[in-house]
CSV table of C-alpha atoms in Angstrom, one decimal:
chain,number,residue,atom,x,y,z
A,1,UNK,CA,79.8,230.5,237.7
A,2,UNK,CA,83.3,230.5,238.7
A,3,UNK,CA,83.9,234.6,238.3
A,4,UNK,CA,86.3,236.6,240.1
A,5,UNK,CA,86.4,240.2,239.3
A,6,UNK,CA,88.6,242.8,240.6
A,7,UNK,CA,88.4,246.4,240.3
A,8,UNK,CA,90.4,248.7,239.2
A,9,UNK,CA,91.8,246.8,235.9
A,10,UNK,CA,94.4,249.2,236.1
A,11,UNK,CA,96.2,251.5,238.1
A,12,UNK,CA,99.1,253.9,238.4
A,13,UNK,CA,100.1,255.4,241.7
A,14,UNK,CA,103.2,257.6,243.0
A,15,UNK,CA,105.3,256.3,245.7
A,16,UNK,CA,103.1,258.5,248.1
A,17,UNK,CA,100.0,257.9,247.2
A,18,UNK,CA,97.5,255.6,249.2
A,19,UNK,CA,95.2,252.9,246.9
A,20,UNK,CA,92.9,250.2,246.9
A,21,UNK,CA,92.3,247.0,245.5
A,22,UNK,CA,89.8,245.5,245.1
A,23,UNK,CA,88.7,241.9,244.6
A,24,UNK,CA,84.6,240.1,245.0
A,25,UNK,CA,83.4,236.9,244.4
A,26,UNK,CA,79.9,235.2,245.1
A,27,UNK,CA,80.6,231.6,245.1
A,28,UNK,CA,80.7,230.8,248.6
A,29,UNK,CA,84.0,230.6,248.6
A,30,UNK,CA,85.7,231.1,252.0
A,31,UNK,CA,89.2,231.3,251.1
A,32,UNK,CA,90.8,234.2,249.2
A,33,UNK,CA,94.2,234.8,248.1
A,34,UNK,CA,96.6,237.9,246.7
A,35,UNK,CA,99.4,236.8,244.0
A,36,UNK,CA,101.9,239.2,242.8
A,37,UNK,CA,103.1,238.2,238.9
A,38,UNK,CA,105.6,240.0,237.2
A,39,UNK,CA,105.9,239.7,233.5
A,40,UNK,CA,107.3,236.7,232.0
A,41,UNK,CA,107.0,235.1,235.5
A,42,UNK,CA,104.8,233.3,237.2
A,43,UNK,CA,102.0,234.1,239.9
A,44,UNK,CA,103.9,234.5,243.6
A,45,UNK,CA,101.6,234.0,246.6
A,46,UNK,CA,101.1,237.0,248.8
A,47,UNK,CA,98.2,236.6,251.4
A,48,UNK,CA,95.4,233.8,252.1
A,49,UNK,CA,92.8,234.5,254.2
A,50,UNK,CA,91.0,231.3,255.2
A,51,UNK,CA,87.0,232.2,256.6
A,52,UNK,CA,88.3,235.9,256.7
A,53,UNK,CA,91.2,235.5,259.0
A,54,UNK,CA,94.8,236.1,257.4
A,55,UNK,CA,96.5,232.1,257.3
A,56,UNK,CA,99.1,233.3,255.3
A,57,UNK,CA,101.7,236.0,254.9
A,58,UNK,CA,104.3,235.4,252.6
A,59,UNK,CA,106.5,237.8,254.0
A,60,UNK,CA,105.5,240.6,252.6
A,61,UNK,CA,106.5,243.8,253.3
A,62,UNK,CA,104.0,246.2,255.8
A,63,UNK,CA,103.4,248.9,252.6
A,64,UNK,CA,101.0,245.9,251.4
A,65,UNK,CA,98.2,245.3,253.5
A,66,UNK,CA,95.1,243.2,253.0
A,67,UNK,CA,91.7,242.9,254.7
A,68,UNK,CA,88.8,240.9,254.1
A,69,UNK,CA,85.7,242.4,255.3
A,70,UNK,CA,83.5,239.6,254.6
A,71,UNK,CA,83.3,236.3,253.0
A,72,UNK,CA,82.9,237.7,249.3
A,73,UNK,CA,85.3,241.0,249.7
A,74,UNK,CA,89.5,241.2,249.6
A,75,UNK,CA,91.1,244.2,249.5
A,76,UNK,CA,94.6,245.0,249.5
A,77,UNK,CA,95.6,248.5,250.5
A,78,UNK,CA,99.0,250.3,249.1
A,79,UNK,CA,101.1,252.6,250.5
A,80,UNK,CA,104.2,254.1,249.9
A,81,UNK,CA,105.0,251.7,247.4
A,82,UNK,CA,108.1,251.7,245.0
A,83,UNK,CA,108.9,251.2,241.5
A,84,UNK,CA,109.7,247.9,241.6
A,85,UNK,CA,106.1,246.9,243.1
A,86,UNK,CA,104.7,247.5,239.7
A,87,UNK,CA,103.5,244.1,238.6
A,88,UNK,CA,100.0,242.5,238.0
A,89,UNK,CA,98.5,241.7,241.1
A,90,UNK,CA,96.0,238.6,240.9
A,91,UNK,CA,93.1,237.7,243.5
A,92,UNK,CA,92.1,234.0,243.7
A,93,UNK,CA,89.6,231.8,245.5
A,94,UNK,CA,88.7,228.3,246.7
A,95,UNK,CA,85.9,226.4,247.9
A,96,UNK,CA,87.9,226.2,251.0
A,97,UNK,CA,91.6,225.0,251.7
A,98,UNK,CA,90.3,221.4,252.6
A,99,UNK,CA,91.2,218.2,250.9
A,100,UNK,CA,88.9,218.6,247.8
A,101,UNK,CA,88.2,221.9,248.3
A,102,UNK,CA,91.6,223.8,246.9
A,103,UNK,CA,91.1,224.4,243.5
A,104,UNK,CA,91.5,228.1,242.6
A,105,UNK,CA,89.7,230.7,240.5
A,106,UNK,CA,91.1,233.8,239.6
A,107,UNK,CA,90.3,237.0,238.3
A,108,UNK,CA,91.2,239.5,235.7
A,109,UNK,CA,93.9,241.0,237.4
A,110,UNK,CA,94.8,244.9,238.4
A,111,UNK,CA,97.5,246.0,236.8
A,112,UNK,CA,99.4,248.4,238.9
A,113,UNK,CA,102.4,250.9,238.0
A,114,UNK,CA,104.1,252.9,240.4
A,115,UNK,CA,106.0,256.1,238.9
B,1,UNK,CA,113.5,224.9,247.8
B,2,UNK,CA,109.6,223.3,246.8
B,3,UNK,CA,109.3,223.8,242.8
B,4,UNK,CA,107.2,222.9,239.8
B,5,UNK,CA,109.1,223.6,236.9
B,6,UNK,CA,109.0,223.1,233.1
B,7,UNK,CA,110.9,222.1,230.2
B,8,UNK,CA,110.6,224.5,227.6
B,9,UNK,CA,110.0,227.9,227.9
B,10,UNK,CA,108.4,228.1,224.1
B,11,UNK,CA,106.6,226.3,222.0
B,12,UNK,CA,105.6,227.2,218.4
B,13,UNK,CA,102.7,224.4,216.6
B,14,UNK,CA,101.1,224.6,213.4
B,15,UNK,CA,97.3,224.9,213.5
B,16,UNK,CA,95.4,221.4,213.6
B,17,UNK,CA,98.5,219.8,215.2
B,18,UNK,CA,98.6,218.5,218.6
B,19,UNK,CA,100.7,220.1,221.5
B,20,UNK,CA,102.1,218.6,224.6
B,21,UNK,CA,103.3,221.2,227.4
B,22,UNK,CA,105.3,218.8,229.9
B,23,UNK,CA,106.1,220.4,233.8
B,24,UNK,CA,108.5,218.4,236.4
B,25,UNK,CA,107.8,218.6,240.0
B,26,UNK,CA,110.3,217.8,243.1
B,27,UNK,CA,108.4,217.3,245.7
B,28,UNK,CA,106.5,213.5,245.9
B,29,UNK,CA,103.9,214.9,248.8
B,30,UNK,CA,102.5,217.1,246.1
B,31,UNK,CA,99.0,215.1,245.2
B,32,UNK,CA,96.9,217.8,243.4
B,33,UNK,CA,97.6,219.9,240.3
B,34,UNK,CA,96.2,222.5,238.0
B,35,UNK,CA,96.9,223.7,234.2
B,36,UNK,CA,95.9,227.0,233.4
B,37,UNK,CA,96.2,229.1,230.6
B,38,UNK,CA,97.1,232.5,230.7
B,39,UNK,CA,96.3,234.9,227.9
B,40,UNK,CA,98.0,238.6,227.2
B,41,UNK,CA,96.4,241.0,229.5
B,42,UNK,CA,94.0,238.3,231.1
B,43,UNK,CA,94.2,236.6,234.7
B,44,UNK,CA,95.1,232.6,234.6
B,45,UNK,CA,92.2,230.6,234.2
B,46,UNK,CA,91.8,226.9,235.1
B,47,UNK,CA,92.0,224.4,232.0
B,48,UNK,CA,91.6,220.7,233.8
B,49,UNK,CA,93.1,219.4,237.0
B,50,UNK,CA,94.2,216.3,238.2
B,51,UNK,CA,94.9,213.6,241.8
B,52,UNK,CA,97.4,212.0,242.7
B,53,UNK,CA,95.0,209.0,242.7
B,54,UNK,CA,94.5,209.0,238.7
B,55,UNK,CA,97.8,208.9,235.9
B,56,UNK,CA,95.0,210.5,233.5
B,57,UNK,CA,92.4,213.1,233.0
B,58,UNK,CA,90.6,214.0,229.8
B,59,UNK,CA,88.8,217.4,229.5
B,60,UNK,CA,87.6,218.9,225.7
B,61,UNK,CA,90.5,218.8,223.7
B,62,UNK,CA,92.7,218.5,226.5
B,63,UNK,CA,94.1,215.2,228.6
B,64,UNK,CA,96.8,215.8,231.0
B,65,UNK,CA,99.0,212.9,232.3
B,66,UNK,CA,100.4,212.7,235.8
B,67,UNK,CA,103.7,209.8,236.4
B,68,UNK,CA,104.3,209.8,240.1
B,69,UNK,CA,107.2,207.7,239.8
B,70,UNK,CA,109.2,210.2,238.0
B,71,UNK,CA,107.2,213.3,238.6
B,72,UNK,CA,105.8,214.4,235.9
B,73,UNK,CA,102.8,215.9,234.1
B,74,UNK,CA,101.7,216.8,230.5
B,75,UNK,CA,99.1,218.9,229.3
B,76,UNK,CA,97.7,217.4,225.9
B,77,UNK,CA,96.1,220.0,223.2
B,78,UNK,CA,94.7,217.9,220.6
B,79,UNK,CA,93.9,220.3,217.1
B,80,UNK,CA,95.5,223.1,218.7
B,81,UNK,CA,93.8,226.3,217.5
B,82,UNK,CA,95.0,230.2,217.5
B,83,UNK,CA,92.9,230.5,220.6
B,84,UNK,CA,95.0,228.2,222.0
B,85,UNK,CA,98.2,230.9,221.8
B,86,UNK,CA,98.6,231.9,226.0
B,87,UNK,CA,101.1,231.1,228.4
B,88,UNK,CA,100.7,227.6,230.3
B,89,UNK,CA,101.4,227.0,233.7
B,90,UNK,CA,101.3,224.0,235.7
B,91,UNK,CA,100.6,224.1,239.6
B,92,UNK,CA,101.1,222.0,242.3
B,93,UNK,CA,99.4,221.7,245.8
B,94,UNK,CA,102.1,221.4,248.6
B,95,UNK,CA,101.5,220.6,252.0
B,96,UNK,CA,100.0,223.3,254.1
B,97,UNK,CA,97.3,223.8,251.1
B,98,UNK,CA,100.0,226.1,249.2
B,99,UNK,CA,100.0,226.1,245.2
B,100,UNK,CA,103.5,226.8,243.7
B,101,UNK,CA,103.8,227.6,239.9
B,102,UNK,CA,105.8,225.9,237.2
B,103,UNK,CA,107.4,228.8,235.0
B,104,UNK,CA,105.2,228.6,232.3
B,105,UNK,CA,105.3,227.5,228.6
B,106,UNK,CA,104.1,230.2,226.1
B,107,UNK,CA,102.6,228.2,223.3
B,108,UNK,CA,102.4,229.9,220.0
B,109,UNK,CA,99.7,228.6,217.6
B,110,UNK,CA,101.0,229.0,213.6
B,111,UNK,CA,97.7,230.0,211.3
């Protein structure tokens, strides 16, 4: 079993609205990640949260913020976002992000607009 | 900056025939990669990866090639199918456990 899945599948917000993303796995995986793809393009690393502790932040502007609650749970909270945030936004995971362990699995997708 | 990149942007086959999606990396510390396929609509999902330590990995219907000397990898389709129609992208591990995506190949399958 190798399933992401990520509620919702889609989304559309107004610039003042607050949302939720959501993203679950039961793997055991201990490493989660966010990508941002826009269409035509490819998937742009966000976040990566290694045993539930944020490792990365690709700069990423503060209306974008993630939490991972436990091992099997990332969420990514949105808030006053703009028009140009509007993309497909991807959740991943890994075994771990150790040699052998960095292969990545990712899920549907939420596709987000922002009117 | 750190890229994995590819040659063609499209690539149209007829049915039966075999397709080859190529990628180009720059950076020689990269020693794991990933192919996935992307369909419309649909999240990537992993097709067959391959070490540094091997020039070769066959999966069904698919090998993929790595040449470290010039940096380069090739996904093989053999008897593509209409199923097969998706965007392509290669990936590449980078140090500090980072993948960064090639900009994909959208492969059109002809019925």
């Amino acid at each position: 079993d190798t399933e992401v899945t990520q509620t919702p599948k889609h989304l559309v917000m107004g610039m003042t609205n607050k949302k939720s993303l959501k993203c679950e796995q039961h793997m055991g995986h201990r490493a989660m990640y966010w990508y941002k793809q826009k269409a035509k393009k490819p998937p742009e690393l966000m976040f990566v949260y290694s045993y539930e502790k944020l490792s990365i932040n690709e700069s990423v502007p503060s209306r974008f913020s993630p939490e991972c609650p436990n091992s099997s749970l990332l969420n990514l909270h949105l808030h006053a976002l703009q028009p140009e945030d509007s993309a497909l936004y991807l959740c991943a995971s890994s075994l771990s992000q150790g040699q052998g362990e960095e292969t990545q699995y990712f899920g549907p997708g939420t596709r987000l607009l922002v009117l | 900056g750190e890229n994995v990149g590819l040659h063609l942007p499209t690539l149209s086959v007829q049915e039966g025939d075999n397709s080859i999606i190529n990628c180009a990396y720059s950076n020689s510390a990269s020693d794991y990669f990933i192919w996935y396929k992307q369909e419309s609509g649909k999240g990537p999902q992993f097709i067959i990866d391959i070490r540094s330590n091997m020039d070769k990995r066959q999966g069904q219907r698919v090998t993929v090639l790595l040449n470290k000397t010039v940096k380069h990898l090739s996904l093989q389709i053999a008897a593509t199918q209409p199923g097969d129609s998706a965007v392509y992208f290669c990936a590449g591990l980078l140090p500090g456990n980072q993948f960064y995506f090639g900009t994909g190949t959208s492969l059109t399958v002809i019925p």
